[in-house]
Structures are given as C-alpha cells and as structure tokens.
Coordinates of C-alpha atoms in Angstrom, one line a residue:
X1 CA 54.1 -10.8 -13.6
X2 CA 55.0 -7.4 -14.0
X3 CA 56.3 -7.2 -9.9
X4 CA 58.4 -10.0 -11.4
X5 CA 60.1 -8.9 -14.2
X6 CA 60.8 -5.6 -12.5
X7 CA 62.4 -7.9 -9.1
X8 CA 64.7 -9.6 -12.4
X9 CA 65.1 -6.1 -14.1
X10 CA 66.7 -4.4 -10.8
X11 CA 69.0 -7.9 -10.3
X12 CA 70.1 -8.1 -13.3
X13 CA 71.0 -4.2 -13.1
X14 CA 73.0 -4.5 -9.9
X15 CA 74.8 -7.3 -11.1
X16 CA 76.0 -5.7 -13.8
X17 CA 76.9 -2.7 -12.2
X18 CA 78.8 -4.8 -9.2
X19 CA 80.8 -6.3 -12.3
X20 CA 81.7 -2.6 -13.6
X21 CA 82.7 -1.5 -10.2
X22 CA 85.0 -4.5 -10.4
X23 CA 86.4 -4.0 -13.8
X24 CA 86.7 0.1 -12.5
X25 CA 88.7 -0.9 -9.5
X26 CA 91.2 -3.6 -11.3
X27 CA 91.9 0.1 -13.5
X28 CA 92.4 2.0 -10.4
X29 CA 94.9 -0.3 -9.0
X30 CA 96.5 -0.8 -12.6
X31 CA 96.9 3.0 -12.7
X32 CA 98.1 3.5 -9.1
X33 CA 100.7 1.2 -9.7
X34 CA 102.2 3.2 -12.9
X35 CA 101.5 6.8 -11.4
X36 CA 103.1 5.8 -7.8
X37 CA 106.9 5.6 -9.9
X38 CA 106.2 9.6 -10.6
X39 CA 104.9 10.9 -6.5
X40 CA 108.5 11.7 -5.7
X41 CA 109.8 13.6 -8.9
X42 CA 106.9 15.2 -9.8
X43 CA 104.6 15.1 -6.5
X44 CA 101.0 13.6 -6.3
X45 CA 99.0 16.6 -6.5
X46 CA 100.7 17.4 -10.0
X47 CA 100.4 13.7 -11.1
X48 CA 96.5 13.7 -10.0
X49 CA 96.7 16.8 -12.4
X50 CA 98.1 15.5 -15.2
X51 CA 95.9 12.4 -15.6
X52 CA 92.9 14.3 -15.3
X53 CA 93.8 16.4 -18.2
X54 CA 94.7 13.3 -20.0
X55 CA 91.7 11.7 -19.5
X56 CA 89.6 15.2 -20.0
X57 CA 91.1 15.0 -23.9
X58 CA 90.1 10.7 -24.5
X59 CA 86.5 11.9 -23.2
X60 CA 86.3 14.8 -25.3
X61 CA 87.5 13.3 -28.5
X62 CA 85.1 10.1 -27.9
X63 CA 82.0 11.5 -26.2
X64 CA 82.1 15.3 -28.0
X65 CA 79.6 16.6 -25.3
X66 CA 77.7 19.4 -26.5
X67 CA 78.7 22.9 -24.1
X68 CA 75.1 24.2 -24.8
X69 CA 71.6 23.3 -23.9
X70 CA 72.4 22.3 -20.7
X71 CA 70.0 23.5 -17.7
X72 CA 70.9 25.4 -14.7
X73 CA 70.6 22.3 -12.7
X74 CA 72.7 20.1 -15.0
X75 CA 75.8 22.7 -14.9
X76 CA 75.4 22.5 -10.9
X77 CA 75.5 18.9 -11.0
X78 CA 78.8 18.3 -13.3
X79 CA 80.5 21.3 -12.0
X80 CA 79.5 19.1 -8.4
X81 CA 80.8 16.2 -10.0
X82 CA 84.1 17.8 -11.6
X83 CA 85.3 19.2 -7.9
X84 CA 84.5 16.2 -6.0
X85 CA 86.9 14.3 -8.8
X86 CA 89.3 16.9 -8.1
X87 CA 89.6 17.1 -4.2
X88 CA 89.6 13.2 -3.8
X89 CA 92.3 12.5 -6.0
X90 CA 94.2 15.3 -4.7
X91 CA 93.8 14.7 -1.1
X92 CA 94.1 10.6 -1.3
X93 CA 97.6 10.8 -2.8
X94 CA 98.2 13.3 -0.3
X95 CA 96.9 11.1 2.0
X96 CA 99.1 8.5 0.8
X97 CA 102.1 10.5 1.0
X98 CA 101.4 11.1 4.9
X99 CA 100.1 7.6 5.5
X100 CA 100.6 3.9 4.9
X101 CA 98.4 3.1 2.0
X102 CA 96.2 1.1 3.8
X103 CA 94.7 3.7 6.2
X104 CA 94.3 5.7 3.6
X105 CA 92.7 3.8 1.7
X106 CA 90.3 2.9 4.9
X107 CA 89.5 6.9 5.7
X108 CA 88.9 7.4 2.1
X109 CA 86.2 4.4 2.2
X110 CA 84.3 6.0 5.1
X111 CA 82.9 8.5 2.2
X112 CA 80.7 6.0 0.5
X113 CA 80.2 4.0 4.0
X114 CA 78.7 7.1 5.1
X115 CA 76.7 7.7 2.0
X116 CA 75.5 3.9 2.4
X117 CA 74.5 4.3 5.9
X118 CA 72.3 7.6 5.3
X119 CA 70.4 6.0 2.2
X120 CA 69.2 3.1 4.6
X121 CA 65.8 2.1 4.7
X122 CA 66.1 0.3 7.7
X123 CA 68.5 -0.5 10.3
X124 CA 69.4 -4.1 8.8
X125 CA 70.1 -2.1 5.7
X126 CA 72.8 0.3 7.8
X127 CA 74.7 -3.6 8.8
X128 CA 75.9 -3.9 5.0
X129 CA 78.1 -0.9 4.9
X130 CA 79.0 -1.6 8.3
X131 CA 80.2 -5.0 7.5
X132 CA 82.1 -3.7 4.4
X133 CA 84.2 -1.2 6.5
X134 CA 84.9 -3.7 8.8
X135 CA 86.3 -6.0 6.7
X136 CA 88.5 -2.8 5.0
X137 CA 89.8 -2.0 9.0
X138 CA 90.8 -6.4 9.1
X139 CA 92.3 -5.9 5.2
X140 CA 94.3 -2.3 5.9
X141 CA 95.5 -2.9 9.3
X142 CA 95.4 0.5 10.3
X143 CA 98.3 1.7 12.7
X144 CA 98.4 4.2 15.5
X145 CA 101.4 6.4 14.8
X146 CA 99.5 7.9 11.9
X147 CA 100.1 11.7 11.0
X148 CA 97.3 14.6 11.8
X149 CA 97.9 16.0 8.8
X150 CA 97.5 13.0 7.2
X151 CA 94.6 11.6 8.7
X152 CA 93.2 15.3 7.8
X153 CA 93.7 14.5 3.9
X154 CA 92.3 11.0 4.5
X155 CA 88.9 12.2 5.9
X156 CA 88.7 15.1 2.8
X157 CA 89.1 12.4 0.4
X158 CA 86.3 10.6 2.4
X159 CA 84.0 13.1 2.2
X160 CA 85.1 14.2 -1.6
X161 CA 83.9 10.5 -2.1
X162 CA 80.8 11.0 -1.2
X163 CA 80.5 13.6 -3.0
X164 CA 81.7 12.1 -5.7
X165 CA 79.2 9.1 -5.8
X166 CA 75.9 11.6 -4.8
X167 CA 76.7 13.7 -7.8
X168 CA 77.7 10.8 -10.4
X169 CA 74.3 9.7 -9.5
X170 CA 72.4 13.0 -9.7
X171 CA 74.4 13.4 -13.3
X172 CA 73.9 9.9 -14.7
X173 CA 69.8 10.6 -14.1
X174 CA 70.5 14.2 -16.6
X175 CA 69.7 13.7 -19.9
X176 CA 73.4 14.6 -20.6
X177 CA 74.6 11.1 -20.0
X178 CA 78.0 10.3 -20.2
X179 CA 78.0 14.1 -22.2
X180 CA 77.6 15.1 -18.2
X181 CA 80.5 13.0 -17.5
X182 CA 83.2 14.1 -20.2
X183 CA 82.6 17.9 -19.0
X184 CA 82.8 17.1 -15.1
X185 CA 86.2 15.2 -15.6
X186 CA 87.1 18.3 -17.9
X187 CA 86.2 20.3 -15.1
X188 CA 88.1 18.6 -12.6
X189 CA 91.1 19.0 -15.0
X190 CA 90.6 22.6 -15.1
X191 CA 90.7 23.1 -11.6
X192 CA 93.9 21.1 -11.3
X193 CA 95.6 23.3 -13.7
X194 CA 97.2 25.3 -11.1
X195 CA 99.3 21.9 -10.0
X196 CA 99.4 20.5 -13.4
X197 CA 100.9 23.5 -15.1
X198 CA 103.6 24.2 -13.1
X199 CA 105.3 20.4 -13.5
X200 CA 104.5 19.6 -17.3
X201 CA 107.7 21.2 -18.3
X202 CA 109.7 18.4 -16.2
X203 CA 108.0 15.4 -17.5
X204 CA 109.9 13.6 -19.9
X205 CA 108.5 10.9 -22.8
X206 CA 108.5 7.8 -20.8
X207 CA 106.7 10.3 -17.7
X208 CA 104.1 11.6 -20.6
X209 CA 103.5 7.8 -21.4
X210 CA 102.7 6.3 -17.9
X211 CA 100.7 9.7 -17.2
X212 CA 98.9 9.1 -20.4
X213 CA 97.8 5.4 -19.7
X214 CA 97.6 6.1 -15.9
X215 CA 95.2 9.0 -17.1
X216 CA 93.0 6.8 -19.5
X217 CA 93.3 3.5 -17.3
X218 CA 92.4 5.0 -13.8
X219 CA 90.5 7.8 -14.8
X220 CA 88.7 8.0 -18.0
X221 CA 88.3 3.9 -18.0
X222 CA 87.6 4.0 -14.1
X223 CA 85.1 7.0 -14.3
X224 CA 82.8 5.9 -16.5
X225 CA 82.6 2.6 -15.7
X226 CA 81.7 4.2 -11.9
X227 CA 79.7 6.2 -14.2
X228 CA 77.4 3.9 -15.8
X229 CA 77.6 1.6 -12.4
X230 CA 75.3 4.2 -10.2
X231 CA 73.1 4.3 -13.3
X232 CA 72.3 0.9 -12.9
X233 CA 72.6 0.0 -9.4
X234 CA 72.2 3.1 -7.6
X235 CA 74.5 5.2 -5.3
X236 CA 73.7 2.8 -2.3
X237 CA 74.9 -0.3 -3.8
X238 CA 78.0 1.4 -5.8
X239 CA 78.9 2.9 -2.6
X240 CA 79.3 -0.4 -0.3
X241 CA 81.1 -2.1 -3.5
X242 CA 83.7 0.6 -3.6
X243 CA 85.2 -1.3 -0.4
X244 CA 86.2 -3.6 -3.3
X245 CA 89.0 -1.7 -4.0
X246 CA 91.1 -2.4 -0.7
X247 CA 90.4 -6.7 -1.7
X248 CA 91.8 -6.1 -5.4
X249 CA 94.9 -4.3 -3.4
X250 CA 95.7 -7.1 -1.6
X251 CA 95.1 -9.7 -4.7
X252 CA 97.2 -7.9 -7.1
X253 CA 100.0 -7.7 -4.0
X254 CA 99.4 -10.7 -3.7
X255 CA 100.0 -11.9 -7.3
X256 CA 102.5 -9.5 -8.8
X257 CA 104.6 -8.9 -5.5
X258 CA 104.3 -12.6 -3.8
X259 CA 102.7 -10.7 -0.7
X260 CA 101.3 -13.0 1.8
X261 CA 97.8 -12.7 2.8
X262 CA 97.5 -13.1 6.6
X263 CA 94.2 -14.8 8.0
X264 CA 92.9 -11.2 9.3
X265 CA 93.1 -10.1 5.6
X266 CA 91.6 -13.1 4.4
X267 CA 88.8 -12.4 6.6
X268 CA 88.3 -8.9 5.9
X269 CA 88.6 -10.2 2.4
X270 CA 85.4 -12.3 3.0
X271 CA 83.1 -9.2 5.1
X272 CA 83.5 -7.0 2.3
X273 CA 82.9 -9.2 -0.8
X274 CA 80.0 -10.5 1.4
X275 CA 78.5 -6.9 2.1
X276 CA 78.8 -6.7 -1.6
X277 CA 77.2 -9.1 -2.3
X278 CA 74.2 -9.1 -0.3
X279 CA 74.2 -5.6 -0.9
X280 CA 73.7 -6.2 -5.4
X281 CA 70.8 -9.1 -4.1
X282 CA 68.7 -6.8 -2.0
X283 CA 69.0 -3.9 -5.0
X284 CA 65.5 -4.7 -5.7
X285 CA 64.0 -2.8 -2.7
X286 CA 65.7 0.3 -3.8
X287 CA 63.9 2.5 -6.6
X288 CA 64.3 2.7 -9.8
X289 CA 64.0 6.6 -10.5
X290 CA 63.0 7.8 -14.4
X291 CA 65.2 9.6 -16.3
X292 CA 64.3 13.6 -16.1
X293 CA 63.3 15.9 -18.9
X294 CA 65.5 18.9 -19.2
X295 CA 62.7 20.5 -17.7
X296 CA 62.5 18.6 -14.3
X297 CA 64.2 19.5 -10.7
X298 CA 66.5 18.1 -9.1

C-alpha cells in the first residue's frame, strides 16, 4: 500500500510540475515578445539586465528572504544559481542577435538535454531527451550559414542551462526555499549591473513599462514557477520538458502572427510533447530526496 501511494505521490508531483513548466514557458514567450521591441535601442545584454533587476525588487518585496542564517553551502548554491541566470540570459539574446531564433533556441536546449542524458538510469532512459531534441532540430530548422560567434553564445547559454537547472535543484532541496530563490535572481541582477547601469538613463516610460512586465512575466513569474517545478519533479524531468518552449514558439506564431506550421514542425511538435510526456509518467523511478537540515552536505 505504501509502494502505492508513493508510485501516486511521485505522478501526481511530475504532473504538476510538467503543468508549471508549461505555464513558465507561455511567460517566457509572453516576455520575449515585449522585450524583443527594445534589442536594437537598447541592446540585449542591457535588456537581460534590466529585467533581472526588475524582477530582483517583486521577489524581494513578496518573498523578504532573510540575508542571515544561511550556511556556507546554501550561499554556494544561490550564488551558483544567480550566475547561471545571468550568463544564459545574456548569452541567448546574444545568441539571438547572431542567429535565427530557432537555432538558438535549439543550442540553448542541449543544456538540459545534456543534464537529462547524464542523470539516466539506463540507456532507455538516455532515448527521452534524445527524442525531445530531435523533435526541437524538426521544430527550429536549423540552417548552415550560422555565425561562429554565434553558435559560441548559443552553446554558453546551453551550458548556463544546465547550470541553471542543477543548481535550482540543489537550492529548492535548502531550507531557504523560494528565500534561496529571491537572493539568486538578486544576485544575477547584481552581476548584470555593469550592462544595466550604463542604459537606464535612455529608457523612456513606455521602455520602463515593457521592461517592468517583461521583468516580472519572464523572470520573476518564469523563475519560480521553474523553481517550484524541480522541487516536484526533479531536474531530470524539468530538463526534458524545457524542450517545451520551442512547441509554445511555434503555437503562439502560429496564433498571433498566422504562421503556418509545416508537417516537419508538426512532427517535431509531437517527439517533444511525447518525450515529455513519457518522461512525467516514468518520474516514479526517480527518487524522492528529503529536504536537508541546515546542518547537512550537499
């Protein structure tokens, strides 16, 4: 009985954090959509900048994390956290700037496909995340006239998003909670300052409100809903779901800019929602790790 309820337990949890990785890329898309109107004015490392400062002040007047009491460990982990945030949103617009969307977007989703493959239990396991990026290749279409440089940002992002998802993990088991989440995005504004500063004096009021809701939307929204995702399904399964992200692309396309979806999209459409899925039903093999003391190791 008890093998049973726990089998429920860890479906129920992966389902729920399958939806939150949904809802978190629908407010990643939102917010591309509004920051994208300020890349050429302003430039995208300065826009990735801005919104993490934004979104540093919503979490600190909502959460209020406490700066003391936290361990050795627990500073490593959100100051892990914090510059992972900051490289991969720096690099992927960068990335974006170099390359057509859609390859970046595929380079940056090798991160978590890596992170998938190394968690695997067994080599039936390693297939999912496999399937997932090749249904991301079908959905992106990725060209062969691409820019070194480019590709260069793309991979950093990749591996910042591994980063990203290892540490989210190793900060959602702290007893901080989402206290260990306010101060890692606060961190990742600091170290953006240095690109942030520089352009606040030419944004404008309309700029300051799409950079606000872009900030809360796509990164204070989208982070904790990440956030609370690896807390319930684990970095494995959050990691092949984050291939979601290229799908809702080519829905909202789609659907706000009457983009026609060829059969190879279509297709890549149904590998990675099918990875996903299979992925959130076999969560119950993977373990279910307690919360630590603030005594405990990493």
């Amino acid at each position: 009985m008890n093998e049973l309820t726990s089998t429920g337990s860890a479906r129920t949890r992966a389902f729920l954090g399958a939806g939150l990785v949904l809802a978190s890329c629908l407010s990643v898309q939102a917010s591309a959509a509004l920051a994208s109107t300020l890349f050429d004015r302003l430039g995208a490392p300065a826009v990735a900048g801005l919104r993490q400062f934004c979104a540093a002040l919503v979490l600190m007047v909502l959460v209020r994390p406490r700066v003391r009491g936290h361990t050795r460990q627990e500073w490593a982990g959100m100051a892990g956290y914090g510059a992972a945030m900051a490289v991969m949103n720096v690099a992927y617009y960068c990335a974006v700037g170099r390359l057509p969307l859609g390859v970046a977007a595929t380079l940056l989703f090798l991160g978590p496909f890596v992170v998938a493959v190394a968690s695997a239990r067994a080599w039936h396991d390693a297939l999912l995340p496999a399937v997932g990026l090749a249904g991301v290749v079908l959905v992106t279409k990725p060209g062969g006239t691409d820019e070194w440089a480019g590709i260069a940002f793309g991979l950093l992002s990749a591996l910042a998003l591994a980063c990203y998802t290892v540490f989210a993990q190793r900060v959602g088991r702290a007893s901080s909670g989402l206290e260990g989440l306010a101060v890692s995005v606060c961190i990742s504004a600091i170290l953006l300052l240095p690109f942030s500063l520089p352009a606040a004096p030419s944004v404008n009021g309309s700029d300051w409100g799409l950079v606000v809701v872009s900030g809360v939307v796509g990164v204070a929204l989208a982070f904790t809903l990440d956030f609370q995702a690896v807390k319930m399904a684990g970095a494995k399964v959050v990691a092949t779901l984050f291939s979601l992200d290229p799908v809702m692309g080519a829905l909202i396309g789609a659907l706000a800019l009457a983009e026609s979806l060829s059969a190879p999209v279509l297709v890549g459409m149904g590998l990675i929602v099918s990875a996903g899925a299979v992925a959130t039903w076999r969560a119950e093999s993977l373990p279910v790790l307690p919360m630590p003391t603030s005594t405990d190791r990493p």
